[in-house]
mmCIF file of C-alpha atoms in Angstrom:
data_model
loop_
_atom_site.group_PDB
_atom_site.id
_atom_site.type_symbol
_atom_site.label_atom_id
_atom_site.label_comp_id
_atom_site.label_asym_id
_atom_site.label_seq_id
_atom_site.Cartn_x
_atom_site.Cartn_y
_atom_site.Cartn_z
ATOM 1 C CA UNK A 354 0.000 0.000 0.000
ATOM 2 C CA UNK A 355 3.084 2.486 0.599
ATOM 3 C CA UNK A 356 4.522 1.764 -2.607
ATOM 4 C CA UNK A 357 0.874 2.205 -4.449
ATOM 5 C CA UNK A 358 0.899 5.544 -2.118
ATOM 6 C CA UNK A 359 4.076 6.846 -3.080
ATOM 7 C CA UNK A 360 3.461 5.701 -6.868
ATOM 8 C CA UNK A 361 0.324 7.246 -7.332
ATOM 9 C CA UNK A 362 1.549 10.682 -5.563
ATOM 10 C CA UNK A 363 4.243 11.415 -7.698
ATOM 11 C CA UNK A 364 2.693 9.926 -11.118
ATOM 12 C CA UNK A 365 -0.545 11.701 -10.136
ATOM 13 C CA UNK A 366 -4.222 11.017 -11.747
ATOM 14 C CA UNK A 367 -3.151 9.896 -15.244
ATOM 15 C CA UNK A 368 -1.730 6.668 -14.262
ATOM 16 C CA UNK A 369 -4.270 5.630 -12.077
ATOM 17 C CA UNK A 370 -2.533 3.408 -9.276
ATOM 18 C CA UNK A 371 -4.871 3.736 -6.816
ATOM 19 C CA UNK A 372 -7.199 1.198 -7.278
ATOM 20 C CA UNK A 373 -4.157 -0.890 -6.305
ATOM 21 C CA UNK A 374 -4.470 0.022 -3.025
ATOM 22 C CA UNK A 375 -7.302 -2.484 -2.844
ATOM 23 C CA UNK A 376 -4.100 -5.013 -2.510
ATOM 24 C CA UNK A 377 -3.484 -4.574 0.799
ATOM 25 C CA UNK A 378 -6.653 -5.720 2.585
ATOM 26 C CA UNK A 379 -7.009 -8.521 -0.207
ATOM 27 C CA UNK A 380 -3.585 -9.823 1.203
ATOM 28 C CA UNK A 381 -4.749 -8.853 4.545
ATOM 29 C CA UNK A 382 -7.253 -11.697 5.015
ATOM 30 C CA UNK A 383 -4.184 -14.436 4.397
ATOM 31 C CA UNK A 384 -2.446 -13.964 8.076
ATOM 32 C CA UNK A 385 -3.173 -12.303 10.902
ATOM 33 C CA UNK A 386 -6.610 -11.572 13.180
ATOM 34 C CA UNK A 387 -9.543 -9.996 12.720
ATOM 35 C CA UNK A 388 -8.317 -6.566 14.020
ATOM 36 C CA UNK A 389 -5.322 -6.542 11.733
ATOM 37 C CA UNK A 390 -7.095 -7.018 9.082
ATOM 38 C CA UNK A 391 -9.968 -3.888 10.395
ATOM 39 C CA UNK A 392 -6.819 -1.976 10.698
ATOM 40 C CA UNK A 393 -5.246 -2.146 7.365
ATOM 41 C CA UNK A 394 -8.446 -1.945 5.482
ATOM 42 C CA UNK A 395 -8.896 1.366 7.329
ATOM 43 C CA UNK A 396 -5.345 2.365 6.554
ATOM 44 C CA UNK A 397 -6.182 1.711 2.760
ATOM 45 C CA UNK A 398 -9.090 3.454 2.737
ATOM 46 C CA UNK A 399 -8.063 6.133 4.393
ATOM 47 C CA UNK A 400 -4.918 6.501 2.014
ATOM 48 C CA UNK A 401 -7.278 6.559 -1.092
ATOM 49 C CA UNK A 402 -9.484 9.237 0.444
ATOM 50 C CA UNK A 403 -6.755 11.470 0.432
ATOM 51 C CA UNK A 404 -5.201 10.546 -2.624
ATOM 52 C CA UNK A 405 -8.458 10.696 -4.072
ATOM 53 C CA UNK A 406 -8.628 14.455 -2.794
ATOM 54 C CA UNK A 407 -5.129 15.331 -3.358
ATOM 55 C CA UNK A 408 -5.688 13.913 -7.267
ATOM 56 C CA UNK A 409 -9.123 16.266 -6.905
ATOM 57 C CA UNK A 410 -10.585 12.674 -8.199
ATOM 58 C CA UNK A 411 -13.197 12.588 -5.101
ATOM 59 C CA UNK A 412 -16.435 13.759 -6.289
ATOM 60 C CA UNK A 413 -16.411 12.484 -9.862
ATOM 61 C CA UNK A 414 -17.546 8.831 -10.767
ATOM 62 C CA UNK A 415 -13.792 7.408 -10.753
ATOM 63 C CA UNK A 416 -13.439 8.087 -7.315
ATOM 64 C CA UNK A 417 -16.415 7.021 -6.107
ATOM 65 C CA UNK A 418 -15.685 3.880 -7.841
ATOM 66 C CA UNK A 419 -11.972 3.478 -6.698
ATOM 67 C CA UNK A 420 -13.041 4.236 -2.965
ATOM 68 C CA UNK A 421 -16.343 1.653 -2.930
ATOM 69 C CA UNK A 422 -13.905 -0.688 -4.237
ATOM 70 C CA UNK A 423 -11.188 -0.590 -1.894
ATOM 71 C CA UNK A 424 -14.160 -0.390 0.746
ATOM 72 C CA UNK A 425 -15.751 -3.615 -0.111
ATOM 73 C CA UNK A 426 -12.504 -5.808 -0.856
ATOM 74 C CA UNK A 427 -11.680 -4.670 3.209
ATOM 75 C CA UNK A 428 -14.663 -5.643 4.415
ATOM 76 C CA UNK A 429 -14.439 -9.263 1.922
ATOM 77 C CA UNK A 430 -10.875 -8.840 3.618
ATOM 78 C CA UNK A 431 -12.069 -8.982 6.974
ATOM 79 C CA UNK A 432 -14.631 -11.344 6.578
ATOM 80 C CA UNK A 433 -12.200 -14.026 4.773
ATOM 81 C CA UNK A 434 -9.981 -13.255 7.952
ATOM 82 C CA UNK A 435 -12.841 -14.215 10.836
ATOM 83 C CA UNK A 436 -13.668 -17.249 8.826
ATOM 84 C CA UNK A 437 -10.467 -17.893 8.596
ATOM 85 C CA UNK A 438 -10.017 -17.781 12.189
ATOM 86 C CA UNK A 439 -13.148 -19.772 12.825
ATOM 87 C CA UNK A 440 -11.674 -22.735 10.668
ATOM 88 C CA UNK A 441 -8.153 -22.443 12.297
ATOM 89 C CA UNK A 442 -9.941 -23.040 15.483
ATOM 90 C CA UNK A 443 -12.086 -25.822 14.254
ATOM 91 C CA UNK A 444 -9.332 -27.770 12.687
ATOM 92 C CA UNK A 445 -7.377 -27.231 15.839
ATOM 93 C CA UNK A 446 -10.552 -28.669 17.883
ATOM 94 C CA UNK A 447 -10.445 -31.681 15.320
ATOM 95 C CA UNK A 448 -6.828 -32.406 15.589
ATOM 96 C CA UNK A 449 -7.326 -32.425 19.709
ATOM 97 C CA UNK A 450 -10.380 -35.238 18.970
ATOM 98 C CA UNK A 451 -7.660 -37.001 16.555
ATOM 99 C CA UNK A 452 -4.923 -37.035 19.475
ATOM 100 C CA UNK A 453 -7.216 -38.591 22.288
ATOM 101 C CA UNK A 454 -8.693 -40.918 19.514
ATOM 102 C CA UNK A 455 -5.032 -41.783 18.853
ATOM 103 C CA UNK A 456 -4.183 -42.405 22.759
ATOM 104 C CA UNK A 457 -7.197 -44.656 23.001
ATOM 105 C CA UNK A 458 -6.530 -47.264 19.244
ATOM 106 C CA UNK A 459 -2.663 -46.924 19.174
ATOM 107 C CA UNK A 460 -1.426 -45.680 22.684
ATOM 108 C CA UNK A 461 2.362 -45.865 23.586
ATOM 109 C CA UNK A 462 3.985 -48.865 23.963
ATOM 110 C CA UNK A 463 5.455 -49.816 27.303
ATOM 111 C CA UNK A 464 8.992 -48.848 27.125
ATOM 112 C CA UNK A 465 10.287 -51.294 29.116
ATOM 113 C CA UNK A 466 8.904 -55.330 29.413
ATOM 114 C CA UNK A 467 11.353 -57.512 31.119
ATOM 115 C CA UNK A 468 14.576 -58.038 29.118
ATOM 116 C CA UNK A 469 12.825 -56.409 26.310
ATOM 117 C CA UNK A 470 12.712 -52.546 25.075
ATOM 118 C CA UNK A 471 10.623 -51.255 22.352
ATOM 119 C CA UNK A 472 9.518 -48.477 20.481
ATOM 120 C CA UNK A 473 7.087 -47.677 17.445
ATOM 121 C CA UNK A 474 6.775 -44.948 14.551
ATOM 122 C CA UNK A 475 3.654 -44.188 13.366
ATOM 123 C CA UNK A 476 3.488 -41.690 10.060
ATOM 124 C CA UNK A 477 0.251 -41.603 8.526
ATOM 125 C CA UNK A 478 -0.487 -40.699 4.720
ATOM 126 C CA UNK A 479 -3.403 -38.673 5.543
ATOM 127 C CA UNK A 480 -2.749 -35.081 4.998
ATOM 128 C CA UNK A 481 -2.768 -33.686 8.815
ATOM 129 C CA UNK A 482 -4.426 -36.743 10.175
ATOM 130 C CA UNK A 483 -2.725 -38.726 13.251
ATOM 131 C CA UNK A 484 -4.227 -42.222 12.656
ATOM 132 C CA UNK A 485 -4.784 -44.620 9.941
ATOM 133 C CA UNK A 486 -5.242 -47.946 8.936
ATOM 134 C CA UNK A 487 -2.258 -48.967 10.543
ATOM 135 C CA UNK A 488 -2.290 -50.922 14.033
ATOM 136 C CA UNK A 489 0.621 -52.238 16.246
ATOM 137 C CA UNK A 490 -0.104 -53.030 19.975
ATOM 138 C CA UNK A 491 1.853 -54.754 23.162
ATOM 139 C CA UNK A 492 0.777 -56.187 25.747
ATOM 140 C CA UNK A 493 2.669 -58.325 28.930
ATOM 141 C CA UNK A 494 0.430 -61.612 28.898
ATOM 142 C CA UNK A 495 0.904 -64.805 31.835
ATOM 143 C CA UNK A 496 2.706 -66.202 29.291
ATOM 144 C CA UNK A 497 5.268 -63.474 28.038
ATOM 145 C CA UNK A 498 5.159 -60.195 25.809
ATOM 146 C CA UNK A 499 2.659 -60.325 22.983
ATOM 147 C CA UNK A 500 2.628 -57.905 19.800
ATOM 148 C CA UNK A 501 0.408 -57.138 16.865
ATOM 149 C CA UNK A 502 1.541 -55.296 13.968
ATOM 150 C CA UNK A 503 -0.965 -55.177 11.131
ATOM 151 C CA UNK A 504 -2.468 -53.330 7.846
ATOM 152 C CA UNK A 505 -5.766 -52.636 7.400
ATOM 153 C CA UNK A 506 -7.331 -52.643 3.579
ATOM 154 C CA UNK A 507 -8.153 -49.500 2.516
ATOM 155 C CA UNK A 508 -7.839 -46.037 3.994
ATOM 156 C CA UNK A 509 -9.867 -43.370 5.683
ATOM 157 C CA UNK A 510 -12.163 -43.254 9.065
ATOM 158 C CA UNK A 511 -13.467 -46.970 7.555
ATOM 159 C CA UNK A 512 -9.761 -48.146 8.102
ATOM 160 C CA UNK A 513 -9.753 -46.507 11.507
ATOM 161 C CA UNK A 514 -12.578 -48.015 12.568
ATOM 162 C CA UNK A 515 -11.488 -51.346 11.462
ATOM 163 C CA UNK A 516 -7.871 -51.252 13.005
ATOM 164 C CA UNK A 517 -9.829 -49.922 16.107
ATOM 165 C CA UNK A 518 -12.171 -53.356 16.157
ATOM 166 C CA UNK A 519 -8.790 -55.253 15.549
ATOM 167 C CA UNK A 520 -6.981 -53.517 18.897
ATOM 168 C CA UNK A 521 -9.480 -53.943 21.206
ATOM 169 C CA UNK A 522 -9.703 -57.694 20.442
ATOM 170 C CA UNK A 523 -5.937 -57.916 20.437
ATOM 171 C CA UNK A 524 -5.809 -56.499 24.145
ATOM 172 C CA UNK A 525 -9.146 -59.046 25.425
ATOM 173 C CA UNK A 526 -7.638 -61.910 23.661
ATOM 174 C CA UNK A 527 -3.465 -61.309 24.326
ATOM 175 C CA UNK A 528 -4.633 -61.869 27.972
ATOM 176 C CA UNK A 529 -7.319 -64.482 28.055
ATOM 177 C CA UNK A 530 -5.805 -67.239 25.180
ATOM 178 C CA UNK A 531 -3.254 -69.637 25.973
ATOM 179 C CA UNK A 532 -1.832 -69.658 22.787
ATOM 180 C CA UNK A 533 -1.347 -67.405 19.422
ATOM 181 C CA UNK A 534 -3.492 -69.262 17.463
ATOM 182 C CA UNK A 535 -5.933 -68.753 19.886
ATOM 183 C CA UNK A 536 -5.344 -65.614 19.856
ATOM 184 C CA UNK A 537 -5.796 -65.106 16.056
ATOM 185 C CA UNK A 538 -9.062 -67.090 16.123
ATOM 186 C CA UNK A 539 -10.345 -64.614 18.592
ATOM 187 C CA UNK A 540 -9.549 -61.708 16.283
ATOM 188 C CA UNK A 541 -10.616 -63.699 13.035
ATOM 189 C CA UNK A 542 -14.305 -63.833 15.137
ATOM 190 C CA UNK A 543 -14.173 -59.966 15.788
ATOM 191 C CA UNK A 544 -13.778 -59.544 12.196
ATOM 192 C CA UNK A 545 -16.096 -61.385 10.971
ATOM 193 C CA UNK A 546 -18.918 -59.418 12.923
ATOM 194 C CA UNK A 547 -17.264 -56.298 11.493
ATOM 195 C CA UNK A 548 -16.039 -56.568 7.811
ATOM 196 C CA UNK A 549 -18.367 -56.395 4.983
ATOM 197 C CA UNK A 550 -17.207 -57.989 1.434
ATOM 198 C CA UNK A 551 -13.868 -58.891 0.377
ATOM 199 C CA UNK A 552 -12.194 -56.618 2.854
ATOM 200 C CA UNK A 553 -9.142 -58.234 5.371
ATOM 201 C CA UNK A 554 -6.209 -57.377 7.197
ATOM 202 C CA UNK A 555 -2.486 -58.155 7.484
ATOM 203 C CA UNK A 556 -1.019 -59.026 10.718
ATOM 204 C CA UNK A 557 1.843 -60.582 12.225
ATOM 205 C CA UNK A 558 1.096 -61.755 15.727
ATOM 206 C CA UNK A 559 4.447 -61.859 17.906
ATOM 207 C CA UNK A 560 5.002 -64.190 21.320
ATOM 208 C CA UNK A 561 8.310 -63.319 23.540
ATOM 209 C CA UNK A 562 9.218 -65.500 26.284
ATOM 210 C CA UNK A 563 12.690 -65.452 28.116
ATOM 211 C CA UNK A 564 14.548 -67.987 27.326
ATOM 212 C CA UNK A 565 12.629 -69.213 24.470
ATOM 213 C CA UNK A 566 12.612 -66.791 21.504
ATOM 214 C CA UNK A 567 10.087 -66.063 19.735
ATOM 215 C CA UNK A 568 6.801 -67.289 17.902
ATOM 216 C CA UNK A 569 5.526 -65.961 15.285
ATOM 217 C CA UNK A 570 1.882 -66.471 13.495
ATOM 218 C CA UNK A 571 1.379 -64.165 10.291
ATOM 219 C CA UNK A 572 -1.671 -63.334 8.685
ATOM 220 C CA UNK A 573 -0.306 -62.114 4.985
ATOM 221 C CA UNK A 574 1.602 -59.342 6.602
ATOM 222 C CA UNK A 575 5.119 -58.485 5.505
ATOM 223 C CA UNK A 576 8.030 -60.565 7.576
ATOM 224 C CA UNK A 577 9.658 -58.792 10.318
ATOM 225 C CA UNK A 578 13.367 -58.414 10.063
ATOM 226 C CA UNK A 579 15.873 -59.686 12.578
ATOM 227 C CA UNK A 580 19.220 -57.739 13.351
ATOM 228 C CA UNK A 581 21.897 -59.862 15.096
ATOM 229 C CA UNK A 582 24.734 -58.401 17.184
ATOM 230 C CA UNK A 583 26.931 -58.915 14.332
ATOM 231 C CA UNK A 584 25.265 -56.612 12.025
ATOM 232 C CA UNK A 585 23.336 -59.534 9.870
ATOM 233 C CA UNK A 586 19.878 -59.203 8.929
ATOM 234 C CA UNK A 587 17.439 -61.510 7.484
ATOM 235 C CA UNK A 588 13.652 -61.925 7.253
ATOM 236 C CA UNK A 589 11.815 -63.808 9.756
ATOM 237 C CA UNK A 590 10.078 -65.676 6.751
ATOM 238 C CA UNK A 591 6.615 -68.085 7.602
ATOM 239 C CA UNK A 592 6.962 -72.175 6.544
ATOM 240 C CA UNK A 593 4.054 -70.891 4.099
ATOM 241 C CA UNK A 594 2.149 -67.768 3.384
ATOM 242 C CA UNK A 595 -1.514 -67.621 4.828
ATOM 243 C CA UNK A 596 -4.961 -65.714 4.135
ATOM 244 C CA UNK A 597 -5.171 -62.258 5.710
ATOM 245 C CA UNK A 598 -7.582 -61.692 8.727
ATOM 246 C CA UNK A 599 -11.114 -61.350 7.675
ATOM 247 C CA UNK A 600 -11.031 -64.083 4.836
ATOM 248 C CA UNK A 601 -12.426 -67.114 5.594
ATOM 249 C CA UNK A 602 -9.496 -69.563 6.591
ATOM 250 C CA UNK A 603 -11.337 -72.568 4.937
ATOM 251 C CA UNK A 604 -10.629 -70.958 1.651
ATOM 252 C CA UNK A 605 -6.947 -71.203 1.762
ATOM 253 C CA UNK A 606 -4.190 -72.219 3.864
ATOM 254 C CA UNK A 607 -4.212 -71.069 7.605
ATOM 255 C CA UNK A 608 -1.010 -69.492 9.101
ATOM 256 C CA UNK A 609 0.899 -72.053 11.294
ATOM 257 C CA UNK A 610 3.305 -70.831 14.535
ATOM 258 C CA UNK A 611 6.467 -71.109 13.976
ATOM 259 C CA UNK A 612 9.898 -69.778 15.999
ATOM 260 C CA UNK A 613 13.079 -67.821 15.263
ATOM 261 C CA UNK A 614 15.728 -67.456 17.340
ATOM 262 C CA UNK A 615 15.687 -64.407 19.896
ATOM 263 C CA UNK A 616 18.491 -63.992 21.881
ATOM 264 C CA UNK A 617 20.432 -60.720 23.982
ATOM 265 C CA UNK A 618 21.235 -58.151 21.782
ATOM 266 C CA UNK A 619 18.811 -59.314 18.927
ATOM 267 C CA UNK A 620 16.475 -56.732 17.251
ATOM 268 C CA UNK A 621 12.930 -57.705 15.855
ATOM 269 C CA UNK A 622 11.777 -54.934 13.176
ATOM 270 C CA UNK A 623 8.241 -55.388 12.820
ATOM 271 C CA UNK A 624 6.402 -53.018 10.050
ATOM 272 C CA UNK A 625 3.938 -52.344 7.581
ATOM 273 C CA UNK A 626 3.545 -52.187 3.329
ATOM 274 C CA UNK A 627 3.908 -48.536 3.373
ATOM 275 C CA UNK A 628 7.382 -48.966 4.336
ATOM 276 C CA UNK A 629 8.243 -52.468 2.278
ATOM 277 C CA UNK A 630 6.278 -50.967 -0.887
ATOM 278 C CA UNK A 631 7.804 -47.265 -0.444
ATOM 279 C CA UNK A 632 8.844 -46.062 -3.924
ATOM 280 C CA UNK A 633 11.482 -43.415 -4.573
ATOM 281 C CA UNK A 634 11.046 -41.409 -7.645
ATOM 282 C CA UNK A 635 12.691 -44.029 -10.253
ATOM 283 C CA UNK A 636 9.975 -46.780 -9.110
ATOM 284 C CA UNK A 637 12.564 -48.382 -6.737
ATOM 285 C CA UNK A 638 11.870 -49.820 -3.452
ATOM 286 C CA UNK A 639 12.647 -48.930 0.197
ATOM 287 C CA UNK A 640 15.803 -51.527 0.553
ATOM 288 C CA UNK A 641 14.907 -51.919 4.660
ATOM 289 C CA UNK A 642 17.291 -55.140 4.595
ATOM 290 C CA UNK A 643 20.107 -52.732 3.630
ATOM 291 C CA UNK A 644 18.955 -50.429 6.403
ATOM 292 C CA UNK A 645 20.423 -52.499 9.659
ATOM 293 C CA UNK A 646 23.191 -49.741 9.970
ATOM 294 C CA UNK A 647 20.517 -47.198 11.266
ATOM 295 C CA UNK A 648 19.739 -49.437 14.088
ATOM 296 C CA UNK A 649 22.444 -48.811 15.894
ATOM 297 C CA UNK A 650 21.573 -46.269 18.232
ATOM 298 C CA UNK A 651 21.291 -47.357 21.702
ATOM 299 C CA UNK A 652 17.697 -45.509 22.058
ATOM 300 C CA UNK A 653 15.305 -47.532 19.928
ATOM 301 C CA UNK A 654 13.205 -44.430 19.680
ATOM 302 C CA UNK A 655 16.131 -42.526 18.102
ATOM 303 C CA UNK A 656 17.258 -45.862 15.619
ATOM 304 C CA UNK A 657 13.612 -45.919 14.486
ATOM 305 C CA UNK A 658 13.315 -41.613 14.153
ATOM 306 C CA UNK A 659 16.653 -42.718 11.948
ATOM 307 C CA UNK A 660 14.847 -45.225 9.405
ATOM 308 C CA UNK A 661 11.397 -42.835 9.066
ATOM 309 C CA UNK A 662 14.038 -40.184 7.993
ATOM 310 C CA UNK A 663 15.737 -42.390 5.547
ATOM 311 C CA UNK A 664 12.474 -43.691 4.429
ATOM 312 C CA UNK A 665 10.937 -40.227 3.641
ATOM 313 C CA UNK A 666 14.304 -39.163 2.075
ATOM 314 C CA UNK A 667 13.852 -42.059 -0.047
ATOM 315 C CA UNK A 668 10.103 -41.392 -0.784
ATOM 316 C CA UNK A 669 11.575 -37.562 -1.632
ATOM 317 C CA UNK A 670 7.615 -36.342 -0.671
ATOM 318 C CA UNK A 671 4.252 -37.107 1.419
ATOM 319 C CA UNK A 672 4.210 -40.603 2.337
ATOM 320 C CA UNK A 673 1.717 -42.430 -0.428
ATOM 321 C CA UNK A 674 0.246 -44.801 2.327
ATOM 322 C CA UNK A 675 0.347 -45.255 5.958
ATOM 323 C CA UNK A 676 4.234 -46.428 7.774
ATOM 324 C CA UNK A 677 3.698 -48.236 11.014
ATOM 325 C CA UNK A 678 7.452 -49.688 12.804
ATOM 326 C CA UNK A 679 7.649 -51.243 15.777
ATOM 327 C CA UNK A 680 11.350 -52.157 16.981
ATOM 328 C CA UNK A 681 11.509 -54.787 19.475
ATOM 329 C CA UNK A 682 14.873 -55.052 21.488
ATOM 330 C CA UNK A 683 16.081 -58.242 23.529
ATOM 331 C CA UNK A 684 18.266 -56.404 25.885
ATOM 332 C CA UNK A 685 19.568 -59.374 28.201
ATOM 333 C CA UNK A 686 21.305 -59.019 31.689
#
């Protein structure tokens, strides 16, 4: 609005700059509050009075126009601003709903479970959401530490809802069965009340006991990885692969138990599709096998922060579908 000012001052009435004034409050309406915006439409109205005088342009039609112009776009200006505001404040009121909605489905793992440490990463491909279709859960049974990591079909508050039906049966059933199978039969029942159509989910189902490794049971979900001491990693690869959740198991071939080695200083990656099936910008996948060098930090939290950095360098943009990683740390004596 200076600049117009000073423009129109020295160039005087030929030119005609002053209907540029109606610039400022138009720009106005893009940051700020409401009073901000009152004050600089008042400023520009204000300057094109008396450049409207000073160019003796005031009581002809052109001034008139130029001056119910700048007028209305400060009043559109301050309008656009308190809506603005109203939204901000919605969306922040939605975001708060999001958070306590994400404390209830995926809360924070325990830290700490025994001889075990673990952490999680949750990004989801929702622009400004905090959930997704992605699930991971722990929970310290009678007979040892017991982990979901799964991947619901599709996205949106459908997949939400889903992954929320999945959780809560995880937590009943991680408790009450004495096995994982039993376990997974609980959560197959859950589903089967829920899902409509052709619609599953991926899962790995995880049993820790001291001593005794672990057990695995996976539903069509990608294979965790295992890091030795040493630096090795490998894939913790079923005998077979099996049905998702949600699809009748008498279809196809159910998922059978089966054990890998878990020993001090061992390191159980479990994660979802969206960070196995992450493309860079050449079509290439996320090489997570070639990734064992990042999980190396003594915090787990910090080694995993390490890979979703990686990963979204490697993505170079927005994350094209939800990245759940849960790092599971046999820490010994």
């Amino acid at each position: 609005m200076g600049i117009v000012a000073v423009i129109d001052f020295i160039s005087g009435p030929a030119v005609g700059f002053l209907p540029m004034m109606a610039l400022g409050p138009a720009f106005a309406g893009l940051i700020g509050n409401v009073r901000r915006s009152v004050v600089i439409g008042a400023v520009a109205l204000t300057l094109t009075l008396m450049l409207s005088i000073y160019n003796a342009q005031v009581d002809n039609r052109r001034g008139y126009t130029t001056l119910i112009a700048v007028a209305g776009v400060a009043v559109a200006g301050v309008a656009a601003t308190s809506m603005r505001k109203r939204r901000e404040a919605e969306l922040a009121s939605v975001r708060s709903i999001a958070e306590a909605a994400q404390r209830v489905l995926l809360r924070p793992v325990p830290r700490n479970a025994g001889q075990l440490r673990a952490a999680v990463s949750y990004t989801s491909a929702m622009a400004d959401a905090r959930i997704g279709g992605d699930l991971y859960e722990m929970v310290t049974s009678p007979t040892g530490v017991r982990i979901i990591v799964g991947d619901v079909q599709g996205k949106g508050l459908e997949a939400v809802e889903t992954a929320a039906v999945v959780v809560g049966a995880f937590r009943e059933a991680a408790y009450d069965e004495p096995d994982l199978m039993a376990v997974g039969k609980r959560l197959e029942r859950a589903l089967a009340r829920h899902l409509l159509g052709e619609k599953f989910v991926t899962a790995v189902l995880a049993e820790v006991q001291e001593r005794d490794g672990a057990t695995l049971l996976n539903f069509g979900h990608p294979a965790p990885l295992i890091i030795r001491p040493d630096g090795s990693v490998d894939y913790a690869e079923p005998p077979e692969r099996a049905l998702p959740l949600g699809l009748d198991l008498e279809d196809g071939p159910a998922p059978t138990p089966h054990d890998v080695p878990f020993v001090p200083g061992d390191q159980l990656l479990f994660y979802t599709d969206g960070v196995s099936e992450a493309r860079d910008r050449a079509n290439r996948f996320y090489p997570l096998e070639e990734r064992g060098d990042l999980l190396k930090d003594p915090d787990p939290d910090a080694a995993l922060t390490a890979v979703r950095l990686d990963l979204a360098d490697h993505v170079g943009g927005p994350p094209h579908d939800d990245a759940a990683m849960l790092l599971l740390r046999y820490r010994g004596r």
